[in-house]
């Protein structure tokens, strides 16, 4: 893994910030911090595209300023992946999920409260070539905006979400029975719906057995366990502060460990007392894994290879890509590699800024990923923000390579009236990708980039983005050889992977780590 040690004030700042983030909560000792200073300078090998594909024309993952301005990005880009069907609706929200032949489109406030069809939209994809919106979920939690809290537990066939109007929310919580996926049934008509529960949230997800829904906040890092053993009466059974800043998470298959995102890495928590329903549960910190490249870690997925525990952990900003750890010993983790596209390399941060100008807050980073099975996974699929859906062969961690991508046609110059449920359209008042500035600053300080290369025909778009790419935030979930997902502007889409690059394993069980 070609890499370099971060040097500069930026690196020092991030080290301090990461230590503060990991030690501000539930009692981690300094010895429990594991800092990985290396920044990978190697991208995964490119996919070999098939005849007729509309392949990217520049570096891997890049949608150039010229393609954005000329309208080329409105045709989209694809390599070994084709679109079967799509329903745009009013936009795809942030994190959407699937169950059986249905997909649930996350809601974005305030459109979720005032649209003709309020709350979370139900998409029936029984015929993936002709998906259709068949209803909506309008409990207060669903109307209040679900942000990244909308999740399904496949074992118990439960769908749940919290109300997150803008970055931070709480109180309202809804649990639905999705046994009949096109006709969900609200289970908790009292607690969480008729009256609020004592928690705050930004994100959320289930323990693997579906008995606990965890709600995580942002600042000041609030975490809450909600008992949904009896979903008609959800109850808060533990609540506390875990760090300076929190985000999403992944949970081990036995439900005893949580890999909770902090500002610059992850905090490993022992949640076994909550899992076994101890009378007075305590949540303790086992360790923290910290790194300088990639800010705002999003979530993690625990998997196993040949019986040995591993972790995929991804950053939604800062070009950190997806880190791959060996965590057989939680107190002695090993960073094996980083999955990056060429656009994420330190030497290409100038190109990233040039291309992303006018695209609003985000550049090109993974936001949510899913593996095709938790045991010896063969493929990892990620929503890579402005780079679309990216799929990697991960059956051999020493030979990870990209096998396909699909970047949907841009909805350039779409308006809030057309796509009120798109966070991309809502955020387009801001033109510059401000969440990429720290990684750019590190590359500048380490002499990796060129100032002239940062400038281009869109550099003046400080205010007023134009949606010349989409934002793909949701986990692309495996349904056989298909991927079902949503992007902010393009809505729900069913995608077909070419049989030349992917064969579904017989025991396929798609997971993103908190479902």
XYZ file of N, CA, C and O in Angstrom, residues 23-213:
764
model
N -11.790 10.632 23.373
C -11.646 10.553 24.815
C -12.654 11.405 25.569
O -12.666 11.407 26.783
N -13.534 12.090 24.838
C -14.479 12.975 25.509
C -15.662 12.228 26.078
O -16.462 12.786 26.795
N -15.789 10.957 25.764
C -16.977 10.223 26.175
C -16.718 9.257 27.286
O -16.171 9.583 28.322
N -17.070 7.975 27.052
C -17.144 7.008 28.125
C -15.796 6.338 28.384
O -15.553 5.207 27.996
N -14.879 7.073 29.001
C -13.695 6.539 29.630
C -12.723 5.721 28.814
O -12.354 4.642 29.234
N -12.251 6.175 27.690
C -11.180 5.464 27.006
C -9.829 5.972 27.501
O -9.606 7.163 27.606
N -8.948 5.038 27.815
C -7.609 5.421 28.244
C -6.763 5.767 27.035
O -7.032 5.331 25.926
N -5.709 6.551 27.257
C -4.863 6.954 26.143
C -4.303 5.742 25.412
O -4.117 5.745 24.201
N -4.021 4.649 26.181
C -3.465 3.447 25.559
C -4.455 2.798 24.604
O -4.078 1.963 23.786
N -5.724 3.167 24.689
C -6.735 2.573 23.829
C -6.835 3.235 22.481
O -7.619 2.793 21.643
N -6.059 4.308 22.268
C -6.095 5.003 20.990
C -5.078 4.396 20.031
O -3.913 4.198 20.393
N -5.507 4.125 18.818
C -4.620 3.589 17.790
C -4.649 4.560 16.620
O -5.688 4.708 15.954
N -3.531 5.236 16.385
C -3.472 6.258 15.348
C -2.726 5.721 14.133
O -1.622 5.180 14.258
N -3.333 5.870 12.961
C -2.760 5.385 11.709
C -2.420 6.605 10.842
O -3.305 7.163 10.185
N -1.159 7.051 10.852
C -0.799 8.319 10.197
C -0.621 8.224 8.689
O -0.434 9.248 8.039
N -0.669 7.032 8.135
C -0.368 6.876 6.715
C -1.560 7.239 5.839
O -2.694 6.854 6.113
N -1.285 7.953 4.784
C -2.299 8.337 3.815
C -1.990 7.630 2.501
O -0.923 7.850 1.902
N -2.886 6.802 2.056
C -2.642 6.011 0.857
C -2.581 6.903 -0.383
O -3.388 7.816 -0.552
N -1.641 6.588 -1.238
C -1.496 7.297 -2.511
C -1.769 6.362 -3.699
O -1.367 6.651 -4.821
N -2.482 5.271 -3.442
C -2.752 4.280 -4.475
C -4.249 4.074 -4.626
O -4.951 3.860 -3.631
N -4.731 4.135 -5.847
C -6.139 3.857 -6.137
C -6.315 2.391 -6.508
O -5.366 1.726 -6.948
N -7.522 1.882 -6.327
C -7.804 0.519 -6.768
C -7.766 0.474 -8.294
O -8.047 1.479 -8.962
N -7.403 -0.670 -8.884
C -7.401 -0.771 -10.350
C -8.769 -0.458 -10.939
O -9.807 -0.796 -10.365
N -8.753 0.187 -12.097
C -9.994 0.559 -12.774
C -10.739 -0.670 -13.295
O -10.128 -1.699 -13.599
N -12.057 -0.507 -13.435
C -12.857 -1.538 -14.076
C -12.584 -1.543 -15.575
O -12.360 -0.488 -16.185
N -12.601 -2.735 -16.158
C -12.497 -2.867 -17.610
C -13.914 -2.842 -18.178
O -14.683 -3.789 -18.005
N -14.278 -1.750 -18.823
C -15.662 -1.554 -19.272
C -15.967 -2.374 -20.521
O -15.064 -2.737 -21.301
N -17.260 -2.654 -20.709
C -17.695 -3.431 -21.850
C -18.053 -2.554 -23.034
O -18.134 -1.324 -22.927
N -18.286 -3.169 -24.196
C -18.676 -2.405 -25.385
C -20.017 -1.710 -25.171
O -20.946 -2.278 -24.603
N -20.098 -0.476 -25.623
C -21.343 0.277 -25.481
C -21.483 1.031 -24.182
O -22.406 1.833 -24.018
N -20.576 0.805 -23.225
C -20.639 1.541 -21.966
C -20.265 3.007 -22.191
O -19.443 3.325 -23.059
N -20.875 3.883 -21.389
C -20.535 5.306 -21.413
C -19.530 5.552 -20.294
O -19.887 5.961 -19.191
N -18.268 5.279 -20.574
C -17.241 5.295 -19.540
C -16.792 6.711 -19.212
O -16.955 7.648 -19.998
N -16.216 6.844 -18.014
C -15.615 8.112 -17.612
C -14.478 8.456 -18.568
O -13.767 7.575 -19.056
N -14.290 9.743 -18.787
C -13.301 10.161 -19.778
C -11.997 10.640 -19.152
O -10.990 10.771 -19.854
N -12.011 10.905 -17.849
C -10.800 11.392 -17.197
C -10.313 10.411 -16.164
O -10.384 9.191 -16.352
N -9.816 10.928 -15.050
C -9.336 10.049 -13.998
C -10.523 9.365 -13.323
O -11.661 9.844 -13.360
N -10.249 8.254 -12.713
C -11.276 7.413 -12.103
C -12.090 8.186 -11.066
O -11.558 8.753 -10.132
N -13.411 8.215 -11.252
C -14.310 8.868 -10.310
C -14.575 10.333 -10.590
O -15.427 10.940 -9.932
N -13.894 10.906 -11.557
C -14.020 12.341 -11.808
C -15.118 12.649 -12.818
O -15.245 11.969 -13.844
N -15.930 13.660 -12.496
C -16.834 14.273 -13.472
C -16.286 15.679 -13.673
O -16.431 16.544 -12.810
N -15.639 15.902 -14.781
C -14.869 17.126 -14.980
C -15.753 18.361 -15.066
O -16.951 18.281 -15.348
N -15.132 19.506 -14.850
C -15.839 20.782 -14.991
C -16.373 20.935 -16.410
O -17.471 21.464 -16.621
N -15.608 20.463 -17.393
C -16.045 20.572 -18.783
C -17.285 19.717 -19.039
O -18.221 20.154 -19.725
N -17.305 18.489 -18.489
C -18.477 17.623 -18.662
C -19.695 18.197 -17.948
O -20.834 18.063 -18.415
N -19.485 18.844 -16.839
C -20.594 19.449 -16.104
C -21.154 20.646 -16.872
O -22.372 20.832 -16.938
N -20.269 21.434 -17.444
C -20.722 22.631 -18.150
C -21.344 22.321 -19.505
O -22.302 22.969 -19.929
N -20.790 21.339 -20.196
C -21.257 21.041 -21.557
C -22.583 20.288 -21.586
O -23.245 20.233 -22.621
N -22.952 19.699 -20.461
C -24.151 18.875 -20.437
C -23.858 17.399 -20.599
O -24.772 16.569 -20.530
N -22.583 17.028 -20.807
C -22.232 15.602 -20.936
C -22.651 14.807 -19.708
O -23.086 13.644 -19.819
N -22.571 15.399 -18.527
C -22.922 14.669 -17.305
C -24.413 14.341 -17.227
O -24.824 13.486 -16.444
N -25.219 14.976 -18.056
C -26.656 14.676 -18.073
C -26.938 13.346 -18.758
O -28.053 12.822 -18.672
N -25.953 12.784 -19.430
C -26.099 11.454 -20.028
C -25.708 10.359 -19.043
O -26.046 9.185 -19.244
N -24.985 10.719 -17.993
C -24.517 9.743 -17.034
C -23.297 8.990 -17.534
O -22.804 9.210 -18.650
N -22.807 8.088 -16.694
C -21.640 7.268 -17.003
C -21.921 5.856 -16.495
O -22.492 5.685 -15.405
N -21.544 4.853 -17.256
C -21.738 3.496 -16.761
C -20.664 2.568 -17.279
O -20.114 2.766 -18.363
N -20.358 1.579 -16.468
C -19.338 0.592 -16.791
C -19.750 -0.725 -16.146
O -19.750 -0.833 -14.906
N -20.176 -1.680 -16.941
C -20.606 -2.998 -16.480
C -21.849 -2.954 -15.588
O -22.160 -3.941 -14.927
N -22.518 -1.831 -15.577
C -23.787 -1.692 -14.854
C -24.746 -0.921 -15.745
O -24.382 0.108 -16.315
N -25.966 -1.421 -15.849
C -27.004 -0.731 -16.607
C -28.224 -0.514 -15.732
O -28.450 -1.241 -14.763
N -28.974 0.495 -16.090
C -30.201 0.790 -15.342
C -31.361 -0.020 -15.907
O -31.616 -0.013 -17.108
N -32.058 -0.724 -15.011
C -33.261 -1.455 -15.398
C -34.492 -0.576 -15.307
O -35.339 -0.563 -16.210
N -34.636 0.130 -14.186
C -35.806 0.963 -13.974
C -35.522 2.063 -12.986
O -34.583 1.989 -12.185
N -36.352 3.116 -13.046
C -36.132 4.281 -12.203
C -37.461 4.962 -11.948
O -38.331 5.005 -12.806
N -37.631 5.467 -10.710
C -38.745 6.359 -10.427
C -38.180 7.501 -9.588
O -37.660 7.299 -8.492
N -38.245 8.698 -10.145
C -37.590 9.838 -9.510
C -38.413 10.398 -8.365
O -37.872 10.800 -7.332
N -39.733 10.454 -8.526
C -40.568 11.069 -7.517
C -40.168 12.510 -7.290
O -39.885 13.247 -8.238
N -40.085 12.896 -6.031
C -39.682 14.263 -5.687
C -38.245 14.327 -5.182
O -37.829 15.305 -4.580
N -37.482 13.257 -5.443
C -36.101 13.197 -4.988
C -35.887 12.023 -4.059
O -36.834 11.464 -3.503
N -34.621 11.642 -3.892
C -34.300 10.408 -3.183
C -33.929 10.546 -1.727
O -33.526 9.565 -1.103
N -34.042 11.742 -1.139
C -33.691 11.895 0.263
C -32.214 11.616 0.508
O -31.362 11.880 -0.352
N -31.910 11.079 1.682
C -30.509 10.834 2.037
C -30.220 9.331 2.042
O -29.633 8.819 1.100
N -30.630 8.604 3.068
C -30.366 7.162 3.128
C -31.674 6.403 3.030
O -32.518 6.474 3.926
N -31.863 5.690 1.931
C -33.040 4.869 1.714
C -32.667 3.397 1.857
O -31.500 3.025 1.724
N -33.668 2.556 2.122
C -33.408 1.138 2.387
C -34.434 0.278 1.661
O -35.463 0.778 1.185
N -34.156 -1.028 1.592
C -35.057 -1.942 0.901
C -35.453 -3.099 1.796
O -34.757 -3.437 2.763
N -36.564 -3.725 1.455
C -37.024 -4.954 2.099
C -37.863 -5.720 1.100
O -38.796 -5.156 0.510
N -37.545 -6.977 0.886
C -38.242 -7.800 -0.106
C -38.256 -7.075 -1.455
O -37.212 -6.690 -1.950
N -39.445 -6.848 -2.018
C -39.514 -6.203 -3.333
C -39.835 -4.714 -3.228
O -40.310 -4.112 -4.191
N -39.545 -4.131 -2.057
C -39.874 -2.715 -1.838
C -38.634 -1.917 -1.444
O -37.671 -2.451 -0.883
N -38.705 -0.632 -1.739
C -37.700 0.318 -1.287
C -38.420 1.461 -0.598
O -39.540 1.833 -0.978
N -37.791 2.017 0.426
C -38.391 3.107 1.198
C -37.495 4.338 1.057
O -36.321 4.326 1.446
N -38.050 5.387 0.470
C -37.287 6.595 0.182
C -37.291 7.514 1.388
O -38.350 7.974 1.830
N -36.124 7.781 1.927
C -36.030 8.609 3.125
C -36.604 9.994 2.883
O -36.582 10.514 1.765
N -37.103 10.599 3.931
C -37.762 11.896 3.813
C -36.823 13.019 4.234
O -35.981 12.849 5.116
N -36.997 14.157 3.594
C -36.156 15.319 3.850
C -37.064 16.490 4.217
O -37.916 16.905 3.430
N -36.896 17.003 5.428
C -37.721 18.086 5.954
C -37.272 19.426 5.347
O -36.078 19.634 5.138
N -38.197 20.356 5.039
C -39.623 20.378 5.336
C -40.524 19.824 4.236
O -41.731 19.780 4.411
N -39.927 19.409 3.097
C -40.771 18.879 2.020
C -41.603 17.707 2.508
O -42.747 17.517 2.089
N -41.040 16.917 3.437
C -41.742 15.740 3.936
C -43.037 16.088 4.655
O -43.929 15.249 4.785
N -43.134 17.322 5.124
C -44.329 17.718 5.884
C -45.377 18.422 5.040
O -46.543 18.489 5.432
N -44.983 18.930 3.877
C -45.917 19.757 3.104
C -46.239 19.182 1.732
O -47.127 19.675 1.040
N -45.524 18.133 1.314
C -45.777 17.554 -0.006
C -47.151 16.886 -0.042
O -47.738 16.550 0.993
N -47.646 16.691 -1.237
C -48.953 16.046 -1.403
C -48.944 14.641 -0.805
O -49.922 14.200 -0.202
N -47.828 13.931 -0.974
C -47.666 12.605 -0.372
C -46.570 12.739 0.676
O -45.386 12.720 0.374
N -46.968 12.893 1.927
C -46.036 13.264 2.986
C -45.244 12.056 3.492
O -45.657 10.915 3.389
N -44.084 12.369 4.090
C -43.300 11.351 4.770
C -42.469 10.485 3.850
O -42.032 10.908 2.787
N -42.228 9.254 4.282
C -41.393 8.292 3.562
C -42.201 7.639 2.445
O -43.309 7.153 2.667
N -41.634 7.630 1.235
C -42.333 7.060 0.090
C -42.034 5.559 -0.044
O -40.909 5.117 0.172
N -43.053 4.802 -0.403
C -42.927 3.359 -0.621
C -42.820 3.103 -2.122
O -43.709 3.492 -2.881
N -41.741 2.462 -2.520
C -41.547 2.104 -3.931
C -41.689 0.590 -4.070
O -40.996 -0.174 -3.383
N -42.607 0.151 -4.916
C -42.770 -1.270 -5.217
C -41.930 -1.587 -6.448
O -42.179 -1.073 -7.533
N -40.913 -2.430 -6.257
C -40.010 -2.792 -7.354
C -40.127 -4.274 -7.687
O -39.161 -4.899 -8.139
N -41.322 -4.839 -7.481
C -41.530 -6.244 -7.840
C -41.169 -6.472 -9.303
O -40.621 -7.516 -9.674
N -41.481 -5.507 -10.137
C -40.983 -5.470 -11.503
C -39.927 -4.378 -11.545
O -40.256 -3.202 -11.669
N -38.653 -4.737 -11.427
C -37.611 -3.708 -11.324
C -37.492 -2.839 -12.567
O -36.884 -1.769 -12.502
N -38.074 -3.274 -13.673
C -38.051 -2.434 -14.877
C -39.129 -1.356 -14.827
O -39.068 -0.388 -15.578
N -40.093 -1.547 -13.954
C -41.173 -0.565 -13.826
C -41.497 -0.299 -12.352
O -42.596 -0.582 -11.889
N -40.536 0.200 -11.586
C -40.827 0.512 -10.179
C -41.841 1.639 -10.089
O -41.914 2.510 -10.966
N -42.630 1.615 -9.033
C -43.657 2.643 -8.884
C -43.855 2.986 -7.419
O -43.687 2.153 -6.535
N -44.200 4.242 -7.178
C -44.520 4.699 -5.820
C -45.947 4.279 -5.515
O -46.878 4.607 -6.256
N -46.126 3.525 -4.422
C -47.442 2.963 -4.119
C -48.035 3.478 -2.815
O -49.140 3.094 -2.446
N -47.329 4.340 -2.110
C -47.865 4.852 -0.851
C -46.820 5.625 -0.085
O -45.715 5.888 -0.586
N -47.160 5.990 1.132
C -46.230 6.733 1.979
C -46.489 6.420 3.435
O -47.573 5.938 3.807
N -45.497 6.680 4.258
C -45.570 6.476 5.706
C -45.567 7.847 6.369
O -44.641 8.634 6.152
N -46.603 8.127 7.154
C -46.783 9.492 7.640
C -46.844 9.616 9.154
O -47.452 10.536 9.680
N -46.191 8.687 9.883
C -46.041 8.889 11.323
C -45.196 10.138 11.554
O -44.435 10.557 10.674
N -45.300 10.792 12.720
C -44.525 12.016 12.953
C -43.034 11.869 12.681
O -42.407 12.787 12.146
N -42.442 10.718 13.010
C -41.013 10.526 12.758
C -40.709 10.558 11.274
O -39.657 11.049 10.851
N -41.631 10.029 10.462
C -41.407 9.985 9.019
C -41.641 11.354 8.379
O -40.946 11.730 7.431
N -42.574 12.089 8.892
C -42.850 13.431 8.368
C -41.751 14.404 8.788
O -41.412 15.337 8.057
N -41.152 14.158 9.957
C -40.145 15.082 10.492
C -38.807 15.028 9.795
O -37.902 15.793 10.136
N -38.650 14.142 8.803
C -37.371 14.007 8.106
C -36.533 12.920 8.747
O -36.183 13.009 9.918
N -36.217 11.877 7.988
C -35.540 10.722 8.583
C -34.015 10.787 8.507
O -33.332 9.977 9.143
N -33.469 11.699 7.713
C -32.026 11.884 7.567
C -31.358 10.540 7.309
O -31.679 9.849 6.343
N -30.438 10.090 8.219
C -29.764 8.795 8.036
C -30.254 7.755 9.034
O -29.550 6.790 9.347
N -31.467 7.910 9.529
C -31.979 7.013 10.559
C -32.900 5.928 10.029
O -33.266 5.018 10.772
N -33.313 6.003 8.771
C -34.266 5.044 8.212
C -33.562 3.715 7.954
O -32.676 3.622 7.104
N -33.947 2.659 8.687
C -33.297 1.361 8.565
C -34.324 0.235 8.641
O -35.409 0.388 9.226
N -33.962 -0.899 8.064
C -34.779 -2.114 8.097
C -34.001 -3.205 8.810
O -32.795 -3.370 8.568
N -34.670 -3.941 9.675
C -34.100 -5.177 10.203
C -34.780 -6.339 9.490
O -35.981 -6.556 9.646
N -34.003 -7.038 8.672
C -34.581 -8.072 7.821
C -35.020 -9.298 8.621
O -35.978 -9.982 8.242
N -34.343 -9.572 9.729
C -34.686 -10.751 10.522
C -36.091 -10.644 11.094
O -36.876 -11.600 11.033
N -36.449 -9.479 11.625
C -37.771 -9.297 12.234
C -38.740 -8.553 11.316
O -39.882 -8.335 11.696
N -38.264 -8.148 10.147
C -39.081 -7.400 9.185
C -39.674 -6.138 9.824
O -40.870 -5.888 9.794
N -38.767 -5.364 10.398
C -39.140 -4.097 11.017
C -38.455 -2.956 10.271
O -37.288 -3.056 9.888
N -39.179 -1.874 10.083
C -38.658 -0.628 9.533
C -38.794 0.434 10.617
O -39.860 0.543 11.249
N -37.745 1.198 10.857
C -37.803 2.221 11.902
C -37.036 3.463 11.481
O -36.134 3.411 10.639
N -37.400 4.580 12.080
C -36.705 5.841 11.834
C -37.027 6.823 12.947
O -38.032 6.685 13.661
N -36.161 7.836 13.076
C -36.395 8.918 14.014
C -36.625 10.210 13.230
O -36.323 10.299 12.053
N -37.138 11.197 13.918
C -37.381 12.504 13.300
C -36.131 13.364 13.413
O -35.659 13.650 14.514
N -35.588 13.758 12.245
C -34.381 14.591 12.206
C -34.642 15.741 11.223
O -34.303 15.651 10.045
N -35.242 16.828 11.674
C -35.573 17.920 10.749
C -34.358 18.519 10.045
O -34.393 18.757 8.850
N -33.271 18.741 10.793
C -32.077 19.289 10.164
C -30.855 18.929 10.997
O -30.649 19.480 12.076
N -30.073 17.969 10.533
C -28.855 17.486 11.167
C -29.093 16.825 12.523
O -28.489 15.804 12.842
N -29.946 17.388 13.322
C -30.132 16.930 14.694
C -31.621 16.943 15.025
O -32.351 17.845 14.633
N -32.075 15.903 15.676
C -33.488 15.837 16.056
C -33.669 14.848 17.187
O -32.744 14.568 17.947
N -34.853 14.285 17.266
C -35.124 13.315 18.313
C -36.561 13.370 18.779
O -37.381 14.142 18.276
N -36.851 12.520 19.751
C -38.188 12.500 20.345
C -39.145 11.569 19.637
O -39.643 10.604 20.224
N -39.393 11.838 18.355
C -40.349 11.009 17.620
C -39.634 9.828 16.963
O -38.565 9.969 16.370
N -40.264 8.667 17.078
C -39.680 7.399 16.649
C -40.807 6.516 16.152
O -41.856 6.412 16.808
N -40.640 5.923 14.983
C -41.688 5.088 14.402
C -41.145 3.711 14.058
O -40.034 3.588 13.537
N -41.939 2.673 14.349
C -41.591 1.298 14.013
C -42.735 0.700 13.211
O -43.898 0.732 13.643
N -42.403 0.162 12.039
C -43.407 -0.437 11.161
C -43.115 -1.924 10.947
O -41.955 -2.339 10.852
N -44.171 -2.692 10.839
C -44.088 -4.080 10.398
C -44.126 -4.065 8.870
O -45.087 -3.582 8.271
N -43.066 -4.595 8.234
C -43.020 -4.608 6.769
C -43.077 -6.034 6.225
O -42.511 -6.343 5.178
N -43.778 -6.913 6.943
C -43.977 -8.275 6.444
C -44.635 -8.241 5.080
O -44.298 -9.033 4.190
N -45.606 -7.360 4.923
C -46.175 -7.049 3.616
C -45.533 -5.728 3.215
O -46.008 -4.655 3.598
N -44.437 -5.811 2.449
C -43.571 -4.635 2.312
C -44.248 -3.443 1.654
O -43.888 -2.298 1.921
N -45.232 -3.686 0.798
C -45.910 -2.574 0.124
C -46.992 -1.947 0.985
O -47.515 -0.882 0.642
N -47.299 -2.588 2.119
C -48.347 -2.074 3.006
C -47.871 -2.144 4.457
O -48.387 -2.935 5.266
N -46.861 -1.360 4.822
C -46.345 -1.386 6.199
C -47.414 -1.002 7.216
O -48.322 -0.204 6.930
N -47.276 -1.552 8.411
C -48.225 -1.294 9.489
C -47.502 -0.636 10.657
O -46.543 -1.189 11.202
N -47.944 0.564 11.047
C -47.352 1.258 12.190
C -47.667 0.492 13.463
O -48.826 0.199 13.759
N -46.630 0.152 14.232
C -46.807 -0.653 15.432
C -46.907 0.187 16.693
O -47.680 -0.141 17.596
N -46.131 1.249 16.807
C -46.128 2.046 18.042
C -46.986 3.303 17.873
O -46.501 4.376 17.549
N -48.236 3.157 18.091
C -49.147 4.300 17.971
C -49.102 5.193 19.206
O -49.639 6.302 19.181
N -48.456 4.726 20.276
C -48.346 5.512 21.505
C -46.977 6.147 21.632
O -46.697 7.192 21.032
N -46.081 5.488 22.417
C -44.742 6.020 22.658
C -43.984 6.196 21.357
O -43.906 5.288 20.532
N -43.420 7.390 21.152
C -42.676 7.705 19.952
C -43.520 8.300 18.850
O -42.995 8.923 17.934
N -44.840 8.105 18.938
C -45.748 8.637 17.915
C -46.732 9.629 18.516
O -46.788 10.780 18.110
N -47.503 9.184 19.491
C -48.435 10.094 20.156
C -47.705 11.019 21.127
O -48.149 12.144 21.369
N -46.621 10.547 21.690
C -45.795 11.383 22.568
C -44.320 11.009 22.345
O -43.997 9.884 21.953
N -43.402 11.965 22.551
C -41.987 11.734 22.239
C -41.283 10.883 23.287
O -41.737 10.750 24.433
N -40.147 10.319 22.890
C -39.267 9.581 23.781
C -38.027 10.438 24.081
O -37.674 11.322 23.294
N -37.338 10.193 25.202
C -36.180 11.027 25.592
C -34.895 10.599 24.884
O -34.079 9.848 25.421
N -34.679 11.056 23.665
C -33.443 10.776 22.954
C -33.218 11.864 21.908
O -34.132 12.586 21.536
N -31.976 11.949 21.428
C -31.657 12.797 20.290
C -31.027 11.925 19.210
O -30.532 10.830 19.495
N -31.042 12.407 17.971
C -30.523 11.557 16.899
C -30.109 12.383 15.685
O -30.565 13.505 15.472
N -29.257 11.774 14.917
C -28.898 12.207 13.569
C -28.964 10.975 12.658
O -29.322 11.066 11.500
N -28.601 9.867 13.242
C -28.528 8.600 12.523
C -29.054 7.506 13.445
O -29.254 7.706 14.635
N -29.276 6.320 12.898
C -29.751 5.222 13.721
C -29.644 3.911 12.985
O -29.347 3.862 11.784
N -29.889 2.827 13.717
C -29.845 1.508 13.106
C -30.125 0.429 14.130
O -30.174 0.680 15.340
N -30.303 -0.791 13.634
C -30.676 -1.927 14.471
C -29.464 -2.756 14.893
O -28.453 -2.828 14.185
N -29.604 -3.429 16.036
C -28.724 -4.545 16.345
C -29.134 -5.700 15.429
O -30.265 -5.745 14.937
N -28.231 -6.643 15.167
C -28.559 -7.708 14.212
C -29.797 -8.526 14.566
O -30.517 -8.977 13.660
N -30.079 -8.713 15.855
C -31.260 -9.508 16.215
C -32.549 -8.698 16.171
O -33.638 -9.245 16.374
N -32.447 -7.393 15.919
C -33.637 -6.567 15.774
C -34.326 -6.205 17.069
O -35.422 -5.628 17.045
N -33.682 -6.467 18.210
C -34.333 -6.149 19.487
C -33.989 -4.743 19.976
O -34.668 -4.223 20.874
N -32.921 -4.142 19.432
C -32.485 -2.823 19.876
C -32.313 -1.914 18.672
O -31.703 -2.304 17.671
N -32.871 -0.722 18.771
C -32.615 0.325 17.790
C -31.738 1.363 18.481
O -32.092 1.873 19.556
